[in-house]
Short mmCIF file of C-alpha atoms in Angstrom, two decimals:
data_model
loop_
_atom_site.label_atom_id
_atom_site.label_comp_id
_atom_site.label_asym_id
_atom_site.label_seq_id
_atom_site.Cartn_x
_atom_site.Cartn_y
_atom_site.Cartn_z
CA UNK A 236 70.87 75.11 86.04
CA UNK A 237 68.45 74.48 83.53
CA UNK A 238 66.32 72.75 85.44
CA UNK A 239 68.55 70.89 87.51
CA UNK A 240 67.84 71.30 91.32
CA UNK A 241 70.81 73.13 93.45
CA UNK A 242 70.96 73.35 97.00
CA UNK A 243 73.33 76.00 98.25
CA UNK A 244 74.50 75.63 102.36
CA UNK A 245 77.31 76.99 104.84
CA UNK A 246 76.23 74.82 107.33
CA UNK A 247 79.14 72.77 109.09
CA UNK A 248 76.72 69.44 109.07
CA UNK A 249 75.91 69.62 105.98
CA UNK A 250 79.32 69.93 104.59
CA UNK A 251 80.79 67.27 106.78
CA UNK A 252 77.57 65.28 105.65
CA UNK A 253 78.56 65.78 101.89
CA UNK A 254 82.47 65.02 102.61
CA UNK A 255 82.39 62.65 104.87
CA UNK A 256 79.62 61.08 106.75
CA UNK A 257 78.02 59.84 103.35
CA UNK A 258 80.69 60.61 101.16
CA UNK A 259 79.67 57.67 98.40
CA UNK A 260 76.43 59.31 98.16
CA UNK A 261 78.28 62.19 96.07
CA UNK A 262 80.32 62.90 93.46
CA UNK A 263 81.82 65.52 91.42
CA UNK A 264 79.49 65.63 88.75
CA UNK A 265 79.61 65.26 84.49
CA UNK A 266 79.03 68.87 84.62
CA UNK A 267 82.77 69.74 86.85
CA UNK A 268 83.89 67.27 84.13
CA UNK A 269 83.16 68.67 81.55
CA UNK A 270 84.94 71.69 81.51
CA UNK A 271 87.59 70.62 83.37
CA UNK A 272 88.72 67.78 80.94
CA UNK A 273 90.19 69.87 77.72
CA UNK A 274 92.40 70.92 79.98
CA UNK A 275 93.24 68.36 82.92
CA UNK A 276 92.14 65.27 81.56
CA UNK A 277 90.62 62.92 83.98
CA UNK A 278 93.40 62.61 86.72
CA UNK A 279 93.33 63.13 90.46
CA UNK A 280 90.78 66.44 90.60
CA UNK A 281 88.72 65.66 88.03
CA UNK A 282 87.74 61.92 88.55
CA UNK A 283 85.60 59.74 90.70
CA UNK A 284 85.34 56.35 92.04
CA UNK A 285 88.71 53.91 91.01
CA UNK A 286 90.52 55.87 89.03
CA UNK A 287 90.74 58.80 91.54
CA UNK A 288 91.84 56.03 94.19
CA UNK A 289 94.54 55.25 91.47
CA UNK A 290 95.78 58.52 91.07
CA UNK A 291 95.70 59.83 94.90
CA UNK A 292 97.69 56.78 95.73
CA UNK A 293 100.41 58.01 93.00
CA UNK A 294 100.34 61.43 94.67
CA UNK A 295 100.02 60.44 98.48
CA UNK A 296 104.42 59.11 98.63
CA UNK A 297 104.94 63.04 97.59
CA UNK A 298 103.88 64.14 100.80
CA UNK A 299 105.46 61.80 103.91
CA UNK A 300 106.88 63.63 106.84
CA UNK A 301 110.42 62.21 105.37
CA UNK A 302 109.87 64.53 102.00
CA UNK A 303 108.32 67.31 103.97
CA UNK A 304 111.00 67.44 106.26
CA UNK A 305 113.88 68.17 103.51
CA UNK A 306 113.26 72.05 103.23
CA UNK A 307 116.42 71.93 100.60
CA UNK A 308 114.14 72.38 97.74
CA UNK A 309 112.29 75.43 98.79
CA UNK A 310 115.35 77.29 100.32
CA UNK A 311 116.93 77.35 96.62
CA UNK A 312 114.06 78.34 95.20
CA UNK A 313 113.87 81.09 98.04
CA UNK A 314 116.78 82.20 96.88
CA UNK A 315 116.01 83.08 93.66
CA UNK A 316 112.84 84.84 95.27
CA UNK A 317 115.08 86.87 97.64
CA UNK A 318 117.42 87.96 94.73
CA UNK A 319 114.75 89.18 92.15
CA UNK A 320 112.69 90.82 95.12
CA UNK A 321 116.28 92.95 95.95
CA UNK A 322 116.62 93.70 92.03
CA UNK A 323 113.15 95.06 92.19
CA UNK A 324 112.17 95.93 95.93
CA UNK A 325 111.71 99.74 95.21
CA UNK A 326 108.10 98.44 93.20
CA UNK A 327 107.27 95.30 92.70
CA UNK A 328 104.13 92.83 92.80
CA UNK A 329 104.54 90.08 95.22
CA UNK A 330 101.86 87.71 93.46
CA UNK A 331 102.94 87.99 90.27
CA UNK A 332 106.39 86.41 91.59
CA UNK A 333 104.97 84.03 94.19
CA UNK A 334 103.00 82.45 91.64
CA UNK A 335 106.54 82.27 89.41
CA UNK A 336 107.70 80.98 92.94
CA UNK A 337 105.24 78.43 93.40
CA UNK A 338 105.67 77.45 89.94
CA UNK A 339 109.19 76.66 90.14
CA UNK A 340 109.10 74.55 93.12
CA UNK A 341 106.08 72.58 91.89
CA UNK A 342 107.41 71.55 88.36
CA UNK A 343 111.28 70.38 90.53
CA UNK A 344 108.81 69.33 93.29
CA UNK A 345 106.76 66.41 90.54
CA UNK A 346 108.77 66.71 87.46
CA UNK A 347 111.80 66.41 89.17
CA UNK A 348 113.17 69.48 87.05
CA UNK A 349 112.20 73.26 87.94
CA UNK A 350 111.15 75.81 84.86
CA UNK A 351 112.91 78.21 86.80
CA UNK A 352 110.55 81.28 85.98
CA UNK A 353 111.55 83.42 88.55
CA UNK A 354 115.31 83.70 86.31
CA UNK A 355 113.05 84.59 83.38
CA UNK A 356 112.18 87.45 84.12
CA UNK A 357 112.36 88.86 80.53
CA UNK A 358 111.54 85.56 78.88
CA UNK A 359 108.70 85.52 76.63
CA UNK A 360 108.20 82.30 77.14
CA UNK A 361 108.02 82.26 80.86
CA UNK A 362 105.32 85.23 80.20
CA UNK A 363 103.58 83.41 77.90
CA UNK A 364 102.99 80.25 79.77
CA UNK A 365 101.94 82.28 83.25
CA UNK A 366 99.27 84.13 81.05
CA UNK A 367 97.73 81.11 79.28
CA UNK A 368 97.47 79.57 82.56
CA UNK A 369 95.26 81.77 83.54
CA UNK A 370 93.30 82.49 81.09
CA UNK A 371 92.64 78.97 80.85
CA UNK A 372 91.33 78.86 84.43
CA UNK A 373 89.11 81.17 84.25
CA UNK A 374 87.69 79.75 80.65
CA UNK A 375 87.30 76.35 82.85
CA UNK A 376 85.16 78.71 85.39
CA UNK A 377 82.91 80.27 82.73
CA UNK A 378 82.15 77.43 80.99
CA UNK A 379 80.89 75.34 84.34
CA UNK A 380 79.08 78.15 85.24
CA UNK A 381 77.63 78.07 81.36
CA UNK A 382 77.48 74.16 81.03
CA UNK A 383 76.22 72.86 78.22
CA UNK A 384 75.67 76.51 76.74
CA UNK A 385 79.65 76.79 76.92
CA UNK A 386 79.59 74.98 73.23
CA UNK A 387 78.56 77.95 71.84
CA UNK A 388 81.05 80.31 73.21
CA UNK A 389 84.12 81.30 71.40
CA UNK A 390 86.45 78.62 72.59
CA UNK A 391 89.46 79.85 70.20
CA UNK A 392 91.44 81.15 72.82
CA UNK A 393 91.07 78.72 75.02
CA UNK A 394 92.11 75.45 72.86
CA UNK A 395 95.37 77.91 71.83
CA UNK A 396 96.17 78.12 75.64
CA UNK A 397 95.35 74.56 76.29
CA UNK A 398 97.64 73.34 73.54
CA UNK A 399 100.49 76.10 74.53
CA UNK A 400 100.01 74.47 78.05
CA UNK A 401 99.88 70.38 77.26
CA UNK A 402 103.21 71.34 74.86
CA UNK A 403 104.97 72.64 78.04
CA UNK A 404 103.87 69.54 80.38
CA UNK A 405 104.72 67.03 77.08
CA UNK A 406 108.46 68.02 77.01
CA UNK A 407 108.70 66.61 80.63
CA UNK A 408 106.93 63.57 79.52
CA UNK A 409 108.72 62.55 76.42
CA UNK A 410 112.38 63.18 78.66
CA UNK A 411 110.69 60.85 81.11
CA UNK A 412 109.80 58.14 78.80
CA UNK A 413 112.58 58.20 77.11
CA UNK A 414 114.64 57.56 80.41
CA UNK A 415 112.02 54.69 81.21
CA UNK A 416 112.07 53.47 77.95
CA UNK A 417 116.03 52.85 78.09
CA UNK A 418 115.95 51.72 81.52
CA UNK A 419 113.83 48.80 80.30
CA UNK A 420 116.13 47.98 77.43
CA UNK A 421 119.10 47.89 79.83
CA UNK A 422 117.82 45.13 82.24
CA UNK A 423 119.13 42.53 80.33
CA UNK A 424 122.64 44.42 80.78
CA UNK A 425 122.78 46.03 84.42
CA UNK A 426 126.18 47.23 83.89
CA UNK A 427 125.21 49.49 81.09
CA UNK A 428 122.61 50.90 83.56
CA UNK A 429 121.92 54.71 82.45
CA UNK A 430 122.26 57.54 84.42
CA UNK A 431 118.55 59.24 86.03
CA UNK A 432 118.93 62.84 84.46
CA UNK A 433 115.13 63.75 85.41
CA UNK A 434 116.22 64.87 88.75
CA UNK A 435 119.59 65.86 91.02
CA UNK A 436 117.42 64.58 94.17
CA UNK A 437 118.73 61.60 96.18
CA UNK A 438 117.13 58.78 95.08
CA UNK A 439 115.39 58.18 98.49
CA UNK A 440 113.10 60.80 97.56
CA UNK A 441 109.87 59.94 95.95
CA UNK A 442 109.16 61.61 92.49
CA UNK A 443 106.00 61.62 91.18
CA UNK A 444 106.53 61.39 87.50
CA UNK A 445 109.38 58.73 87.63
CA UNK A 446 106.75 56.77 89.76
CA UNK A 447 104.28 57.90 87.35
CA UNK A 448 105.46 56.61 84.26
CA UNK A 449 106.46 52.96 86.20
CA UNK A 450 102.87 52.57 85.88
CA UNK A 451 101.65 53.93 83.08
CA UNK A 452 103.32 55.16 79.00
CA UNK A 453 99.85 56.38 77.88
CA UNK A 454 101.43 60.20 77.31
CA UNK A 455 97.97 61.58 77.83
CA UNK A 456 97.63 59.94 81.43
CA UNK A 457 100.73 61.20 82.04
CA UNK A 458 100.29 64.74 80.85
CA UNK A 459 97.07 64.53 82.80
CA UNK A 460 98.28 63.80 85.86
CA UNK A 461 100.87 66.23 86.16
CA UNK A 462 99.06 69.39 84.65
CA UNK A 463 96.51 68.58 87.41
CA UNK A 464 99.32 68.77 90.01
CA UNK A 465 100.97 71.99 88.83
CA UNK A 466 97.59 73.47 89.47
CA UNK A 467 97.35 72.21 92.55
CA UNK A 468 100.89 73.36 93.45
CA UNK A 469 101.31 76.59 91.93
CA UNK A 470 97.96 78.31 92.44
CA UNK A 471 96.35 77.49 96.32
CA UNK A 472 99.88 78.00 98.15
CA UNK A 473 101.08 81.24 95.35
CA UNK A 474 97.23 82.46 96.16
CA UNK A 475 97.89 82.06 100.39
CA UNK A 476 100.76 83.50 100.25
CA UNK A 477 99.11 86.78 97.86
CA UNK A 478 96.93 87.33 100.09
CA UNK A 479 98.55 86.92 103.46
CA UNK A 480 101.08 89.54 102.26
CA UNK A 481 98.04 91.90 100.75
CA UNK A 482 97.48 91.78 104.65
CA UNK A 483 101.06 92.44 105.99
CA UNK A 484 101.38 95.37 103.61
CA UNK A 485 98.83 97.45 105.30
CA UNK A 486 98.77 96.34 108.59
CA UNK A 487 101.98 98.00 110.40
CA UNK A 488 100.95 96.01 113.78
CA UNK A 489 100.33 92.87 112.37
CA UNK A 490 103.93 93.03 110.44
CA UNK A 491 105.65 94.23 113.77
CA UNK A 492 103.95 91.16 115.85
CA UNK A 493 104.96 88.77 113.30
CA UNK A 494 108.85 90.05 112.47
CA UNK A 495 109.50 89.86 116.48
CA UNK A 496 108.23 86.20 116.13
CA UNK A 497 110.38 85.49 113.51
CA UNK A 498 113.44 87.54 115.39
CA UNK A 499 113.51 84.69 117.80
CA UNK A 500 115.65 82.85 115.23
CA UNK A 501 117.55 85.23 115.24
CA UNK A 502 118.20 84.75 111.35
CA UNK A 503 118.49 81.21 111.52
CA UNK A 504 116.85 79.03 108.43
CA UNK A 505 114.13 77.58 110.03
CA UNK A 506 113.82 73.87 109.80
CA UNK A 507 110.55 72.13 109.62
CA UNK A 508 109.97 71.63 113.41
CA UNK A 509 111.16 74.98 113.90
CA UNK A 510 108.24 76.12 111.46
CA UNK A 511 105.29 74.74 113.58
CA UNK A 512 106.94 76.53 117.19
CA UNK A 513 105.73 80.18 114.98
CA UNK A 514 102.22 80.21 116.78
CA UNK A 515 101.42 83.91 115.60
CA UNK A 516 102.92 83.02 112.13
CA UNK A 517 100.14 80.35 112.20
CA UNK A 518 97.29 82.41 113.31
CA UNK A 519 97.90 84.67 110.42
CA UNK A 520 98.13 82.57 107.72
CA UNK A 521 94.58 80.91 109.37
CA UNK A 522 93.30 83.84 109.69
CA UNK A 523 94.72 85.61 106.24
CA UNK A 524 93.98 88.14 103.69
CA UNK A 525 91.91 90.98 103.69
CA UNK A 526 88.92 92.45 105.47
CA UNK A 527 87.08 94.03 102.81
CA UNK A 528 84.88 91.58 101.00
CA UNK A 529 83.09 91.14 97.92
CA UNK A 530 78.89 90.68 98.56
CA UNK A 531 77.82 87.09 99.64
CA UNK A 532 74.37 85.88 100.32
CA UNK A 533 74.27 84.49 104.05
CA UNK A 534 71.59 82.56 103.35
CA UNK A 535 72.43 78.97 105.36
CA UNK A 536 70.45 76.98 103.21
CA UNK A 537 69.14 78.00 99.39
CA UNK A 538 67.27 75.43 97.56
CA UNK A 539 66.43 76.81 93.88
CA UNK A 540 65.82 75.19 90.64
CA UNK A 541 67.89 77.61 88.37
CA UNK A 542 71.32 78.20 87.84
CA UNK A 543 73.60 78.95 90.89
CA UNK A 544 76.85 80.69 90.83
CA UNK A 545 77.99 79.43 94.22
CA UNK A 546 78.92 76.14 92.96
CA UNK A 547 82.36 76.90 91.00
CA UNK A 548 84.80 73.80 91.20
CA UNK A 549 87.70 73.66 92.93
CA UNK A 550 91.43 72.92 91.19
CA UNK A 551 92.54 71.75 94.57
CA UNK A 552 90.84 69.63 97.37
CA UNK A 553 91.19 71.49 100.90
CA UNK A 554 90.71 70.13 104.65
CA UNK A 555 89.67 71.70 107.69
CA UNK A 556 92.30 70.84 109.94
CA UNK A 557 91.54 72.34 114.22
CA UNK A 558 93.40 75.73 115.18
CA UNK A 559 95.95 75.75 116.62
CA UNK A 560 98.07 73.79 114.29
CA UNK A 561 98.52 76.19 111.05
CA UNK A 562 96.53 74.72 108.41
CA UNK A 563 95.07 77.02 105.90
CA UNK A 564 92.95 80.35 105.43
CA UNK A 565 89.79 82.22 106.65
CA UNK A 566 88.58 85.50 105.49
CA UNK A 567 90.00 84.40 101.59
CA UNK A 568 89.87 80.36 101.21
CA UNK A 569 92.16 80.10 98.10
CA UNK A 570 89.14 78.24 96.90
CA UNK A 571 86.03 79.42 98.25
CA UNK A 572 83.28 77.83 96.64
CA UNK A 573 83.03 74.28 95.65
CA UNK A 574 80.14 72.09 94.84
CA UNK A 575 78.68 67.90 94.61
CA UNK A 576 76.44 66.32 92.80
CA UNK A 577 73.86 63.48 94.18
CA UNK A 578 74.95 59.76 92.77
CA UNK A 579 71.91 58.76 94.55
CA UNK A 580 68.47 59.37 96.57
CA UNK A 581 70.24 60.93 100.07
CA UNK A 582 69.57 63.69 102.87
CA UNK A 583 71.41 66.44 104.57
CA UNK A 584 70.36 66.84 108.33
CA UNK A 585 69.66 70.64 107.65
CA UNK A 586 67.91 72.66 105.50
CA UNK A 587 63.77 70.90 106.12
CA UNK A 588 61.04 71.83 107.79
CA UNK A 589 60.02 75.32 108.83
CA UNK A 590 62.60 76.80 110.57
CA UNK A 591 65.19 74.94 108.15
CA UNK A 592 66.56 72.49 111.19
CA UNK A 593 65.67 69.42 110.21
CA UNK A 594 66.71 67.19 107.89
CA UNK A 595 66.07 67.13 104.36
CA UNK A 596 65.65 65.11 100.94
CA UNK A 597 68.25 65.34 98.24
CA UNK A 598 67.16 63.30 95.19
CA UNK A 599 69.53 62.20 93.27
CA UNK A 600 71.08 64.46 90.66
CA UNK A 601 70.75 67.53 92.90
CA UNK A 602 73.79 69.73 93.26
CA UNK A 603 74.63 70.90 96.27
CA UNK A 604 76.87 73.82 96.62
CA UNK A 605 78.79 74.94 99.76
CA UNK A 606 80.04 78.47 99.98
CA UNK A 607 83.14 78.23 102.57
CA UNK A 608 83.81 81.79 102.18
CA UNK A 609 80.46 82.65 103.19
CA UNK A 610 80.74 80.04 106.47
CA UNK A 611 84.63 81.20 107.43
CA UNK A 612 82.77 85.02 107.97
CA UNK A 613 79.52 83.42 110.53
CA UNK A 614 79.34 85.64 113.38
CA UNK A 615 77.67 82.23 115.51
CA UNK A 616 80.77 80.61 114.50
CA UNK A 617 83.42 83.09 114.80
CA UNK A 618 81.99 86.34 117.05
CA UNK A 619 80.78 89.51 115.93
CA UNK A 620 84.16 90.81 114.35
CA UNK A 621 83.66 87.96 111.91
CA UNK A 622 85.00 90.09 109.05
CA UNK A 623 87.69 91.50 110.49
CA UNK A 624 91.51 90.23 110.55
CA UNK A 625 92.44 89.10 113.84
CA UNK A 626 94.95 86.17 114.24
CA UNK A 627 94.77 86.14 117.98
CA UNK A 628 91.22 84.66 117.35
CA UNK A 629 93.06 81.50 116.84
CA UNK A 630 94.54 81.23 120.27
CA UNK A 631 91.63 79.62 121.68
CA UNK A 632 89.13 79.08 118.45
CA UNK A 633 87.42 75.94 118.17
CA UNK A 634 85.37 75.81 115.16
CA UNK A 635 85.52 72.19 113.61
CA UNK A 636 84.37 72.08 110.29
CA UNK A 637 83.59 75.47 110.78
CA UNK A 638 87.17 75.79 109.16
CA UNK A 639 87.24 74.20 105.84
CA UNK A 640 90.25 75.87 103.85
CA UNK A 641 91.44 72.14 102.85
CA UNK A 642 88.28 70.17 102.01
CA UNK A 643 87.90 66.82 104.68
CA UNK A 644 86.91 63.52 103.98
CA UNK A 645 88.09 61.01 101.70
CA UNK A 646 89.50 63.96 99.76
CA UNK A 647 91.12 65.70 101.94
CA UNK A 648 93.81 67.64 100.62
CA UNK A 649 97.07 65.19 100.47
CA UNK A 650 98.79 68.55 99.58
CA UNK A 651 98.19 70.68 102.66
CA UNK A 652 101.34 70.20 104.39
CA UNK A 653 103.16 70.96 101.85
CA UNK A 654 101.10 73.95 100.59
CA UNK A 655 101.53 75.41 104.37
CA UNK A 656 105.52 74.92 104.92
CA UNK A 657 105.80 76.52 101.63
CA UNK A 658 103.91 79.52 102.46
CA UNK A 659 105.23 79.77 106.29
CA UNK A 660 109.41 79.01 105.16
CA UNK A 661 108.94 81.74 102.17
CA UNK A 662 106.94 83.94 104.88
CA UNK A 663 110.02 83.55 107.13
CA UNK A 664 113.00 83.90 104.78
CA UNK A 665 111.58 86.99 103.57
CA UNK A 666 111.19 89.12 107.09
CA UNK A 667 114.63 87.92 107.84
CA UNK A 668 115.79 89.68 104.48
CA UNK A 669 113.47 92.66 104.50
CA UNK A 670 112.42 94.51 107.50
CA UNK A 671 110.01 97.30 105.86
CA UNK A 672 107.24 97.12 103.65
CA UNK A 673 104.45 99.55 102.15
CA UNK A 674 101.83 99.14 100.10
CA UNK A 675 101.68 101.14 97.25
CA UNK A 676 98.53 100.16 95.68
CA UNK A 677 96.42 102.59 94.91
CA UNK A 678 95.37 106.33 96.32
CA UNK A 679 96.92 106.48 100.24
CA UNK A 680 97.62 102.83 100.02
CA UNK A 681 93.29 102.22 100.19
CA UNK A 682 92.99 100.10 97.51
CA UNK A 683 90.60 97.42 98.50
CA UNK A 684 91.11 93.48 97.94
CA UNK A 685 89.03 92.67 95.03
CA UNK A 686 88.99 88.73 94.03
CA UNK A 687 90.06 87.35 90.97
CA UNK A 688 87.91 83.90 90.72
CA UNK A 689 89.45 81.48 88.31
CA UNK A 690 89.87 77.92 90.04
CA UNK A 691 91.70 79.52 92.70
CA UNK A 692 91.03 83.03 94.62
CA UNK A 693 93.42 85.59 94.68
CA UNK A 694 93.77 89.42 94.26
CA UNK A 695 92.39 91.14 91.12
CA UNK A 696 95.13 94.06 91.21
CA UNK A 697 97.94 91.93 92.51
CA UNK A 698 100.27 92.59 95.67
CA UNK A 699 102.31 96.17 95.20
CA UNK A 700 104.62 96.67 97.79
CA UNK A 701 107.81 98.55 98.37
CA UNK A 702 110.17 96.54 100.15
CA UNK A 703 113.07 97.86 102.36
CA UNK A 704 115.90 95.46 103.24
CA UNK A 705 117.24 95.26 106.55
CA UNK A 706 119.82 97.83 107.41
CA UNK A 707 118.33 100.91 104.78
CA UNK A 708 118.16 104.10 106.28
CA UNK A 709 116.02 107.03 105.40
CA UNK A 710 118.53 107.79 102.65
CA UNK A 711 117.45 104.89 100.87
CA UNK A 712 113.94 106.06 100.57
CA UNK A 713 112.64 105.02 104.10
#
């Protein structure tokens, strides 16, 4: 990196060292910064020190048991899924409409009113806004990896989708102000006390930019802040939920062990404790995605003074949580690579010496990047069939930070929970609907997963699947 020093590891210790153990010793880096801020500002995942406090303790209310619990949200929004997915189950691409999905329940979820994109489906709008997205993503990605040799890239695109993207996120934060700013004009006169339009919730329920704009009317903050969490929202759980079903598509066994799981409720809604009784539903969205791999170095410990392309950032903070419980992926971490930067003089207790075992010296302004897709496929960690997709793995797998799908530490993912019932109650609603699937990507169904990196990980030629609803015959194609 031009002559900054980058240390590359999959070692457990070392990770937990980074995250955790002397978490003040590291932070994110001017460099992560940098190309993050045209688009996402400085809120939550792109800032250090006091303001991120600030902003995580906005977020953390969003995601109490009490929220979590009310699955209300989700099961409308599943709706709309199940209906377009019967319009279209003869060909379709299941990530192309989770991440509509995922959309829709993260703008109701924070904005407190859904975009609805999955009722768009020939809205040009809609279409625009998913592809300038992403696009922007991966322009963040390439210029990190370029750093300060991104300046003399074409950046024309990319300032188009950024201001196509802050338009859409202003709209919700001029409605919002202007609510807040009448609310404040009314106190003097309680009985003229305006209606909330931003959202039908109850009023119980926490919402993040109602909350949001209580403390702050800087519109930039505010646009900020909530681009940063429709990242978070849409992209890790649309990019689980890809990739689990890349899985289910081709594996006949898997999809058989998992529908007689779900039979059990014998096509009851699942409510949220209901959700965490699925043990095999768990193991698969732990273990996840595909077998077939792009190349990785599995070098445990790289020190080099050039550039590195192992250290891409991450949109969204994940935490190892311990199998059982069903927290997050293995074989495709929706973000697999992430990286720190020194603050100060430090050590990691691997990587020194001459078998690479003992401790060594980090001086300050070092990045060190950790490769969790690299460590989630460690045949000492997780046996010789490392590579392959088995959930049963899970039943008695004890891997500790081993397993780091949601970051740990201070930052641990406040998200997680929410990211996880989203992808397990969409996982569920859809086997009770449709009982046969097929993949029909590519030659014999053969295609191979190949990733698409932008801040997130998820399939380069999508999810095509033929779905078959419960009750179709041969007749109907079956």
């Amino acid at each position: 990196m031009m002559g900054t020093r980058v240390f590359n590891t999959i070692e457990p210790e070392n990770i937990k060292t980074i995250l955790a153990l002397r978490f003040h010793d590291f932070g994110l880096g001017n460099r992560r910064k940098q190309a993050f801020s045209p688009l996402l500002g400085s809120a939550v995942f792109n800032s250090d020190g006091d303001e991120w406090k600030h902003s995580r303790g906005l977020l953390r209310p969003n995601f109490t048991l009490h929220q979590l619990n009310d699955l209300g949200i989700l099961e409308g929004h599943t709706r709309n899924l199940i209906d377009r997915l019967t319009n279209e189950r003869s060909a379709t691409d299941l990530q192309d409409v989770f991440f509509r999905f995922t959309m829709d329940v993260a703008t109701e979820w924070f904005f407190g009113e859904s975009c609805l994109s999955l009722l768009s489906h020939e809205s040009e709008a809609s279409d625009q806004f998913n592809s300038a997205f992403n696009r922007a993503q991966r322009t963040i990605a390439v210029n990190y990896t370029l750093g300060p040799f991104a300046k003399l890239a074409d950046q024309t695109q990319f300032k188009t989708d950024c201001k196509l993207l802050h338009e859409f996120v202003d709209r919700y934060v001029r409605e919002a102000l202007a609510i807040h700013s009448t609310a404040t004009k009314s106190i003097a006169h309680p009985e003229e006390k305006p209606q909330d339009p931003l959202s039908s919730r109850p009023k119980d329920r926490y919402l993040f930019l109602r909350e949001l704009v209580a403390q702050t009317q800087d519109p930039a903050e505010l646009r900020s802040q909530l681009l940063s969490t429709l990242v978070a929202g849409r992209d890790t759980t649309a990019s689980l939920l890809s990739n689990l079903w890349f899985v289910l598509a081709r594996r006949q066994d898997i999809w058989a062990k998992l529908r007689a799981e779900i039979d059990t409720l014998d096509g009851r809604k699942p409510d949220f404790a209901e959700l965490k009784t699925l043990k095999y539903l768990q193991w698969c969205i732990n273990e996840c995605t595909s077998i077939s791999s792009p190349s990785i170095s599995t070098s445990y410990l790289n020190l080099s003074s050039s550039s590195s392309s192992s250290s891409l950032p991450p949109c969204y903070p994940q935490k190892l949580i311990p199998p059982p419980s069903p927290k997050a992926l293995r074989l495709h971490p929706p973000v697999p690579v992430n990286s720190r930067t020194a603050l100060r003089d430090t050590s990691l207790p691997l990587g020194g010496g001459p078998n690479g075992t003992s401790p060594i010296y980090v001086p300050a302004g070092t990045v060190v990047g950790y490769n969790v897709y690299a460590m989630h496929r460690r045949p000492d960690i997780y046996g010789a069939n490392a590579s392959e997709f088995e959930p049963e793995r899970w039943r008695d797998a004890r891997v500790g930070w081993g397993f780091l799908p949601f970051n740990g530490g201070a930052r641990i993912c406040l998200g997680q929970q929410l990211a996880l019932t989203e992808a397990s109650y969409v996982t569920v609603r859809l086997m009770q609907t449709f009982d046969k699937i097929e993949s029909t990507d590519g030659q014999q169904q053969q295609q191979p997963w190949m990733e698409l990196m932008t801040l997130t990980c998820c399939s380069k030629n999508g999810v095509k699947v033929k779905l078959g609803l419960k009750g179709e015959g041969e007749e109907e194609g079956w």
